[in-house]
PDB file of C-alpha atoms and ligand atoms in Angstrom:
ATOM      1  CA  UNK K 239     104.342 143.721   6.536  1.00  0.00           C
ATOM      2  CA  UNK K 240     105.207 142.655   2.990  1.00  0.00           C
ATOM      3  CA  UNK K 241     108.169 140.005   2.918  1.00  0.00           C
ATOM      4  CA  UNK K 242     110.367 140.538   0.408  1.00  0.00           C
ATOM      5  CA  UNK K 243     112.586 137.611  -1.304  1.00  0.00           C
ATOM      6  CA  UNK K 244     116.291 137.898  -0.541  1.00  0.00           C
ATOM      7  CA  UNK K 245     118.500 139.946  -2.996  1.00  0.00           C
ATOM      8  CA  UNK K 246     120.350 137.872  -5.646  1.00  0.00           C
ATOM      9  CA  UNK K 247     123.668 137.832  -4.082  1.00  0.00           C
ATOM     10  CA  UNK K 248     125.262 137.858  -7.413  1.00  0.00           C
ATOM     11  CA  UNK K 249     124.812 138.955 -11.297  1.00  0.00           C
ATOM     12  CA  UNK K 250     122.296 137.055 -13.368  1.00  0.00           C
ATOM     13  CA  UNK K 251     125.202 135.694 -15.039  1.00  0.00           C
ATOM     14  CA  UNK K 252     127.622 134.972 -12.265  1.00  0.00           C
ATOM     15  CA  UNK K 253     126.340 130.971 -12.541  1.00  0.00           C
ATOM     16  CA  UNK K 254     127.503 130.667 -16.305  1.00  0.00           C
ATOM     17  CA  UNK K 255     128.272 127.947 -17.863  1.00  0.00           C
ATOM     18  CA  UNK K 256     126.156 125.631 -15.254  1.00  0.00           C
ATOM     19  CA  UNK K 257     122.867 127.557 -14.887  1.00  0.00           C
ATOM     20  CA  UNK K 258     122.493 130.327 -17.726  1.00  0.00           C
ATOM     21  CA  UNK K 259     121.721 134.182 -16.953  1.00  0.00           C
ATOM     22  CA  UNK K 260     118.692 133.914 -18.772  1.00  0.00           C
ATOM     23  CA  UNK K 261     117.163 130.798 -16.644  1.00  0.00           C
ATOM     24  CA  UNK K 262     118.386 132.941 -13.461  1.00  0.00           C
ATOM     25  CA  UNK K 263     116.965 136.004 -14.530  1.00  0.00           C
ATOM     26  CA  UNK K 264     113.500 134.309 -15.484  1.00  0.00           C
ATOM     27  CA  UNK K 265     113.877 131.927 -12.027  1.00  0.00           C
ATOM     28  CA  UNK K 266     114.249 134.833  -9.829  1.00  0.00           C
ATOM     29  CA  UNK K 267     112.280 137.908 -11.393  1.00  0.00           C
ATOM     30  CA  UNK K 268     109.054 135.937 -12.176  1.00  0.00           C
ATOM     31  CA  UNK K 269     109.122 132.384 -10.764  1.00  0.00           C
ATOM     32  CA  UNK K 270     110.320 133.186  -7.019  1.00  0.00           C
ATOM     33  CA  UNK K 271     108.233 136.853  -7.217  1.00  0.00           C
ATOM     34  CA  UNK K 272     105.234 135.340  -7.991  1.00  0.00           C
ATOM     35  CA  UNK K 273     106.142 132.474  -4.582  1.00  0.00           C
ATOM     36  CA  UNK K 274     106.673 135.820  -2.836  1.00  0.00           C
ATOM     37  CA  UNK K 275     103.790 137.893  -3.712  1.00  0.00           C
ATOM     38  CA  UNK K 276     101.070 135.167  -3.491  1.00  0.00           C
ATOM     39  CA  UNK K 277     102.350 134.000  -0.267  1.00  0.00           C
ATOM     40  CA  UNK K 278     102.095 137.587   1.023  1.00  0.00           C
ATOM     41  CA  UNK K 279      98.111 137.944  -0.307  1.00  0.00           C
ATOM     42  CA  UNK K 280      97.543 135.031   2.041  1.00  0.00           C
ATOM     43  CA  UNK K 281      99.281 136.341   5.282  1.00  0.00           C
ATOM     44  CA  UNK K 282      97.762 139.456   4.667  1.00  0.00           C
ATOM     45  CA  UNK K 283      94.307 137.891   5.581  1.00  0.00           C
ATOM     46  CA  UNK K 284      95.490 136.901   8.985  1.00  0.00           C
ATOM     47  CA  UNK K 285      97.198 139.752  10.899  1.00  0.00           C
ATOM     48  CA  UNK K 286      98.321 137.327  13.583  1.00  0.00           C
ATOM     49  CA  UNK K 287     100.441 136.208  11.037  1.00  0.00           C
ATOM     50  CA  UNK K 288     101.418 138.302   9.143  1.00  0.00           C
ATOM     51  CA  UNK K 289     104.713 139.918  10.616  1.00  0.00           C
ATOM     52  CA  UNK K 290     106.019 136.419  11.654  1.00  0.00           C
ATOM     53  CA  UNK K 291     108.802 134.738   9.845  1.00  0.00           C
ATOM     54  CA  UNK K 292     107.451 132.485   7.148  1.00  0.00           C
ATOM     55  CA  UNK K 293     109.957 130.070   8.162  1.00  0.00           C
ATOM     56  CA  UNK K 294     108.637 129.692  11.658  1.00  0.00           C
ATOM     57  CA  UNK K 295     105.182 129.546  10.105  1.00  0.00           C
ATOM     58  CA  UNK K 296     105.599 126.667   8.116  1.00  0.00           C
ATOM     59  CA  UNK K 297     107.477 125.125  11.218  1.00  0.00           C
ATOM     60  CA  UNK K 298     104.279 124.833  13.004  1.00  0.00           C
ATOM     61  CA  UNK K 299     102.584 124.615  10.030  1.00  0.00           C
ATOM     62  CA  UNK K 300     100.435 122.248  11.625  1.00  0.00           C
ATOM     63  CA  UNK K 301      99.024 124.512  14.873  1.00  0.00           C
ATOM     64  CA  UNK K 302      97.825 127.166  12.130  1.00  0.00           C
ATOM     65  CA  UNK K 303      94.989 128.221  12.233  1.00  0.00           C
ATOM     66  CA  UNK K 304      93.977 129.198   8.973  1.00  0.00           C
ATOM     67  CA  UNK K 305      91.163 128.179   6.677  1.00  0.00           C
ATOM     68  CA  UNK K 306      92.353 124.765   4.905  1.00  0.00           C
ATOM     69  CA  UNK K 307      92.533 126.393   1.978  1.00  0.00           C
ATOM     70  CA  UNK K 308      94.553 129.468   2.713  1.00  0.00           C
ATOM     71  CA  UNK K 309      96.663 127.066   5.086  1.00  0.00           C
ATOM     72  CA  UNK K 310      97.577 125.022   1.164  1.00  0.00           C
ATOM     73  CA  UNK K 311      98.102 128.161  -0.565  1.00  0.00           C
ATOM     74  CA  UNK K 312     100.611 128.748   2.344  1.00  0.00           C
ATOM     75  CA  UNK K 313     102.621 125.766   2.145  1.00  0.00           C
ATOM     76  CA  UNK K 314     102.461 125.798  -1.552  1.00  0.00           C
ATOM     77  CA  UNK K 315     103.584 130.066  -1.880  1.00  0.00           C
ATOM     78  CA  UNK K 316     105.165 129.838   1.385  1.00  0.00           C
ATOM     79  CA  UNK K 317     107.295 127.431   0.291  1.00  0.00           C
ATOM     80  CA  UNK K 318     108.491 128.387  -2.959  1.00  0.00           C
ATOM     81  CA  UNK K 319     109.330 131.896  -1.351  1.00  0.00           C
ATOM     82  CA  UNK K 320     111.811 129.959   1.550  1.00  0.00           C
ATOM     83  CA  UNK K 321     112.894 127.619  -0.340  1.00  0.00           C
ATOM     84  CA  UNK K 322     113.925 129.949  -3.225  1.00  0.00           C
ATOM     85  CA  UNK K 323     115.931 132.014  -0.631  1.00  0.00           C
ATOM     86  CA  UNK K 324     117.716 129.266   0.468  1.00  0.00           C
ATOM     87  CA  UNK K 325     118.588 128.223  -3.011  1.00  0.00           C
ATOM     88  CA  UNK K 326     120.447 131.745  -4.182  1.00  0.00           C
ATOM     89  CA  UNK K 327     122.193 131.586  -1.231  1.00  0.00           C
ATOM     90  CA  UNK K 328     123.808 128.207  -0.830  1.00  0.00           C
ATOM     91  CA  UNK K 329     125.317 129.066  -4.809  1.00  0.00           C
ATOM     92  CA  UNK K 330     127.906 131.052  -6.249  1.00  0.00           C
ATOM     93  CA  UNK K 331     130.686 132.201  -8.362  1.00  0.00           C
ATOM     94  CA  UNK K 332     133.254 131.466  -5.830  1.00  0.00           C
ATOM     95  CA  UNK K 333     132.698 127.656  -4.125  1.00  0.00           C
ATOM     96  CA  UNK K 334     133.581 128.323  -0.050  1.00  0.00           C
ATOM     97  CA  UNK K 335     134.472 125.033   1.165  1.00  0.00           C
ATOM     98  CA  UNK K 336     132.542 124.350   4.972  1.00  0.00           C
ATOM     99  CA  UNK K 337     135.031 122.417   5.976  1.00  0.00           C
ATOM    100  CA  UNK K 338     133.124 121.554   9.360  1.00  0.00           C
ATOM    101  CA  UNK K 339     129.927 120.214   6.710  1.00  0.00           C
ATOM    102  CA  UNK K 340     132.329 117.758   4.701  1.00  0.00           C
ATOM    103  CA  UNK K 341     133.787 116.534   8.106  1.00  0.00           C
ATOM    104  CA  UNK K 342     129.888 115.557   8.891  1.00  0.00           C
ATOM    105  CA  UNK K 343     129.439 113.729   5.164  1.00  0.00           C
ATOM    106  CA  UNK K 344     132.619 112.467   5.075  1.00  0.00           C
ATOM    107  CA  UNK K 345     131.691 110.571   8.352  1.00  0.00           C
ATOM    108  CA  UNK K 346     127.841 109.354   7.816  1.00  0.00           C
ATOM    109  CA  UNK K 347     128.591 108.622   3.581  1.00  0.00           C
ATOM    110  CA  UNK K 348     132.045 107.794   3.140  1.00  0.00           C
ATOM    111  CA  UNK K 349     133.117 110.470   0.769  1.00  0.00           C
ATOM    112  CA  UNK K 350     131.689 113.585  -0.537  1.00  0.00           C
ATOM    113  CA  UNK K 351     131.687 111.959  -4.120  1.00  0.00           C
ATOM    114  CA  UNK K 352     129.449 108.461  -2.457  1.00  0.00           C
ATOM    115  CA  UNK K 353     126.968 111.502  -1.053  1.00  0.00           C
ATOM    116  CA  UNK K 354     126.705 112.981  -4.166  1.00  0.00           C
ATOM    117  CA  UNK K 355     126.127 109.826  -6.179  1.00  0.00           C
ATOM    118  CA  UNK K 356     123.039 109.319  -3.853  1.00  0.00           C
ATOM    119  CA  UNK K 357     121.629 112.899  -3.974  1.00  0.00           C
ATOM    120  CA  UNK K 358     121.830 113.006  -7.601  1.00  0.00           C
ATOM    121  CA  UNK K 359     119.769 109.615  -7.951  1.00  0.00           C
ATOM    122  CA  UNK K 360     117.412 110.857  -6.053  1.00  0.00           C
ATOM    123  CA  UNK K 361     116.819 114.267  -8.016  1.00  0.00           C
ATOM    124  CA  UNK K 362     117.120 112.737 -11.026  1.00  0.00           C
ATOM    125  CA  UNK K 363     114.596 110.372  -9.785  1.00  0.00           C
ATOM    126  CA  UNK K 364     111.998 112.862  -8.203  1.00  0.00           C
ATOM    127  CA  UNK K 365     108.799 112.699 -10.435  1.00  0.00           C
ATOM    128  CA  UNK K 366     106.846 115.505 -11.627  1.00  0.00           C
ATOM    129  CA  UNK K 367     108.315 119.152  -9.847  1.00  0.00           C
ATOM    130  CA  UNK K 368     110.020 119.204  -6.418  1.00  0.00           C
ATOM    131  CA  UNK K 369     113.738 119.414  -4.802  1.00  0.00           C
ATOM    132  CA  UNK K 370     116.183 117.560  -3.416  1.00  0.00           C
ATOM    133  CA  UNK K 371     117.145 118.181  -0.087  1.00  0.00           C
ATOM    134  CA  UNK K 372     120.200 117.995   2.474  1.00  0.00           C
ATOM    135  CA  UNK K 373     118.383 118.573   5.967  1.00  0.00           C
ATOM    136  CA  UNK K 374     119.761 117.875   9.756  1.00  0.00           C
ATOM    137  CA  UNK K 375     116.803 116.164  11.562  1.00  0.00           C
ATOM    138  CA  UNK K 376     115.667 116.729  14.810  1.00  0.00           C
ATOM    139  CA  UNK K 377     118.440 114.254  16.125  1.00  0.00           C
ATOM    140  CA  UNK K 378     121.353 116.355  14.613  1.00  0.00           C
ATOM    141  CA  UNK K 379     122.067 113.604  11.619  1.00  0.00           C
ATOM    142  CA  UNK K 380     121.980 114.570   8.520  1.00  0.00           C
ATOM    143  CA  UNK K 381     119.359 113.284   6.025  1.00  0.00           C
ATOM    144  CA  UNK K 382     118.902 113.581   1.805  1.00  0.00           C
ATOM    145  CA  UNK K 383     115.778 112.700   0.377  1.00  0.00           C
ATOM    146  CA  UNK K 384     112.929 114.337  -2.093  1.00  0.00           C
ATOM    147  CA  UNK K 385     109.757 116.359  -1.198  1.00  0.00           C
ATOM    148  CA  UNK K 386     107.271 117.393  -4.192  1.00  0.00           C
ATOM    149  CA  UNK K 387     106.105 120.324  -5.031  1.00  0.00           C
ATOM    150  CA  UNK K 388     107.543 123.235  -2.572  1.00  0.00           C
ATOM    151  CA  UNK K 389     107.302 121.456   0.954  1.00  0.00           C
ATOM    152  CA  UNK K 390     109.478 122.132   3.344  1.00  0.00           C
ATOM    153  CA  UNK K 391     111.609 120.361   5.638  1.00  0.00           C
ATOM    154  CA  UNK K 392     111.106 122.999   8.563  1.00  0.00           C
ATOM    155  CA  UNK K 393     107.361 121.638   8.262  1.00  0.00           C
ATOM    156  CA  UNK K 394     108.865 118.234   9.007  1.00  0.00           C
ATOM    157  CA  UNK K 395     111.100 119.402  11.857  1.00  0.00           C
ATOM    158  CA  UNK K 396     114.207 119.274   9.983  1.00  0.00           C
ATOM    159  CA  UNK K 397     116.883 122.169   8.966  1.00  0.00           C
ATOM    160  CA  UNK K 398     117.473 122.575   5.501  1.00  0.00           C
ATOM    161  CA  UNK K 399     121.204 122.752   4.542  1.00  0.00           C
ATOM    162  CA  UNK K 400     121.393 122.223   1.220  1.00  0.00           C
ATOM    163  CA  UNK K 401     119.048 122.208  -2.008  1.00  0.00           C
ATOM    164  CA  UNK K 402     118.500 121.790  -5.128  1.00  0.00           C
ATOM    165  CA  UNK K 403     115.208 122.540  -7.003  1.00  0.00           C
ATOM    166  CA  UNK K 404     114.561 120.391 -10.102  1.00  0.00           C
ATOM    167  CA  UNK K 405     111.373 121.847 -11.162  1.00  0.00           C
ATOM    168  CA  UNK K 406     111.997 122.022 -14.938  1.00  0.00           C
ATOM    169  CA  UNK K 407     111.575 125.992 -14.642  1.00  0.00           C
ATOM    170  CA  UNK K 408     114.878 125.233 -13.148  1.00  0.00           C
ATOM    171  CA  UNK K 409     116.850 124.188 -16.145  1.00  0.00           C
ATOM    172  CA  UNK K 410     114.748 123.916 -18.609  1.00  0.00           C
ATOM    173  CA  UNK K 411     116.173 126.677 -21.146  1.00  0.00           C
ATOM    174  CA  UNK K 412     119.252 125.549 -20.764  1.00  0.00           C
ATOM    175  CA  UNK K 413     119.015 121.499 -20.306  1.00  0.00           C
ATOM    176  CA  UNK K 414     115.300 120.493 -21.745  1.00  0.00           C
ATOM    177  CA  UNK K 415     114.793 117.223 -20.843  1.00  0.00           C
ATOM    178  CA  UNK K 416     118.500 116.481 -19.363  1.00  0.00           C
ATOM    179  CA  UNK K 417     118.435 116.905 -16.023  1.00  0.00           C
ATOM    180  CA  UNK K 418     120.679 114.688 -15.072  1.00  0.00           C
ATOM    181  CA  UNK K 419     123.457 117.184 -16.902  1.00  0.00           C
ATOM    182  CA  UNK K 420     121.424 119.962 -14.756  1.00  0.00           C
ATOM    183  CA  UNK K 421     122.562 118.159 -11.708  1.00  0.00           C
ATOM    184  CA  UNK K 422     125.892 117.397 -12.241  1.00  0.00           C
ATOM    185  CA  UNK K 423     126.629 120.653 -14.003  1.00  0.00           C
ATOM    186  CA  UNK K 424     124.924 122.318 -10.276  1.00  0.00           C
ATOM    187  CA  UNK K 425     127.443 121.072  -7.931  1.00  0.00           C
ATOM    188  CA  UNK K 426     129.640 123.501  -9.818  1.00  0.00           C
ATOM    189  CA  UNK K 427     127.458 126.557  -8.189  1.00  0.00           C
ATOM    190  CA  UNK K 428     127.365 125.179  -4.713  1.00  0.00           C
ATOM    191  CA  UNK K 429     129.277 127.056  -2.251  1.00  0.00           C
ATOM    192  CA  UNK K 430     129.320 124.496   0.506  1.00  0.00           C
ATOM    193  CA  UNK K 431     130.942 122.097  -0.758  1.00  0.00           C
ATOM    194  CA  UNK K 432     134.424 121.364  -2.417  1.00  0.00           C
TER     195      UNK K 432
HETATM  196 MN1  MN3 V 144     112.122 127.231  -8.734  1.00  0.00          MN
END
């Protein structure tokens, strides 16, 4: 079984002004195909594997068993073709507010605006390529913090809700080395959130 990435829910340009059409084109047609089809020449060595959700793979990333190698290549392909899904989706033209998700930030930060001000130190903080993540741990809370690279919270237990990926792929066209402007400019995209 070949796993295919999710369809863009929206136009390459649908984004515009925050994240350009050429940045999404490039993002989604080369960066997240390549996640996609090196993560499936991997599960295609183990056909245990193979027609099982990546997501629930990289939650038990750890009971595996593939060569340490191939189990890397996983996390690292595996990854960036989740994580990528989640991304398109939780943007869009049209912001949706989840009322019942600002009821939960409102009550562990304060405000939307005091969560914000913390997730965007932390991506603008990350070093080298990674995201910035909104997860509910295994307790129900919710947590933000950074993981490098293209880990994923599943692998740590936790659900992803919300993301944003500041790899400079990301924003670089667009942005170059401002990525703080990247970030602010993104919570224009996200549909989750007023
Ligand atoms: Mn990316």
């Amino acid at each position: 079984m070949t796993h295919l990435k999710i369809e863009l829910p929206y136009s390459f340009d649908a984004l515009e002004p925050h994240m350009d059409a050429k940045t999404v084109e490039i993002h989604y047609t080369k960066h997240h195909e390549a996640y996609a089809s090196k993560m499936n020449e991997v599960l295609e060595k183990y056909p245990d594997l193979v027609d099982q959700n990546p997501e629930d793979l990289l939650a038990k990333i750890d009971s595996l068993e593939m060569s340490p190698d191939d189990k890397q290549k996983f996390i690292n392909f595996g990854g960036g073709y989740v994580n990528h899904n989640l991304f398109w989706t939780i943007m869009g033209p049209e912001k949706q507010i989840d009322d019942a998700l600002v009821a939960e930030i409102k009550e562990q930060w304060g405000s939307v605006e005091d969560f914000k001000k913390e997730f965007n130190v932390l991506a603008s903080t990350l070093f080298g390529s990674g995201w910035t993540w909104l997860v509910k741990n295994a307790d129900g809370g919710l947590e933000i913090y950074n993981l490098s690279n293209q880990d994923s919270p599943l692998s740590k237990g936790h659900t992803p809700i919300l993301t944003l990926d500041v790899w400079e792929h990301a924003y670089y066209l667009k942005y170059q080395n401002r990525r703080p402007e990247y970030i602010e400019n993104w919570w224009n995209t996200v549909k989750l959130l007023p």
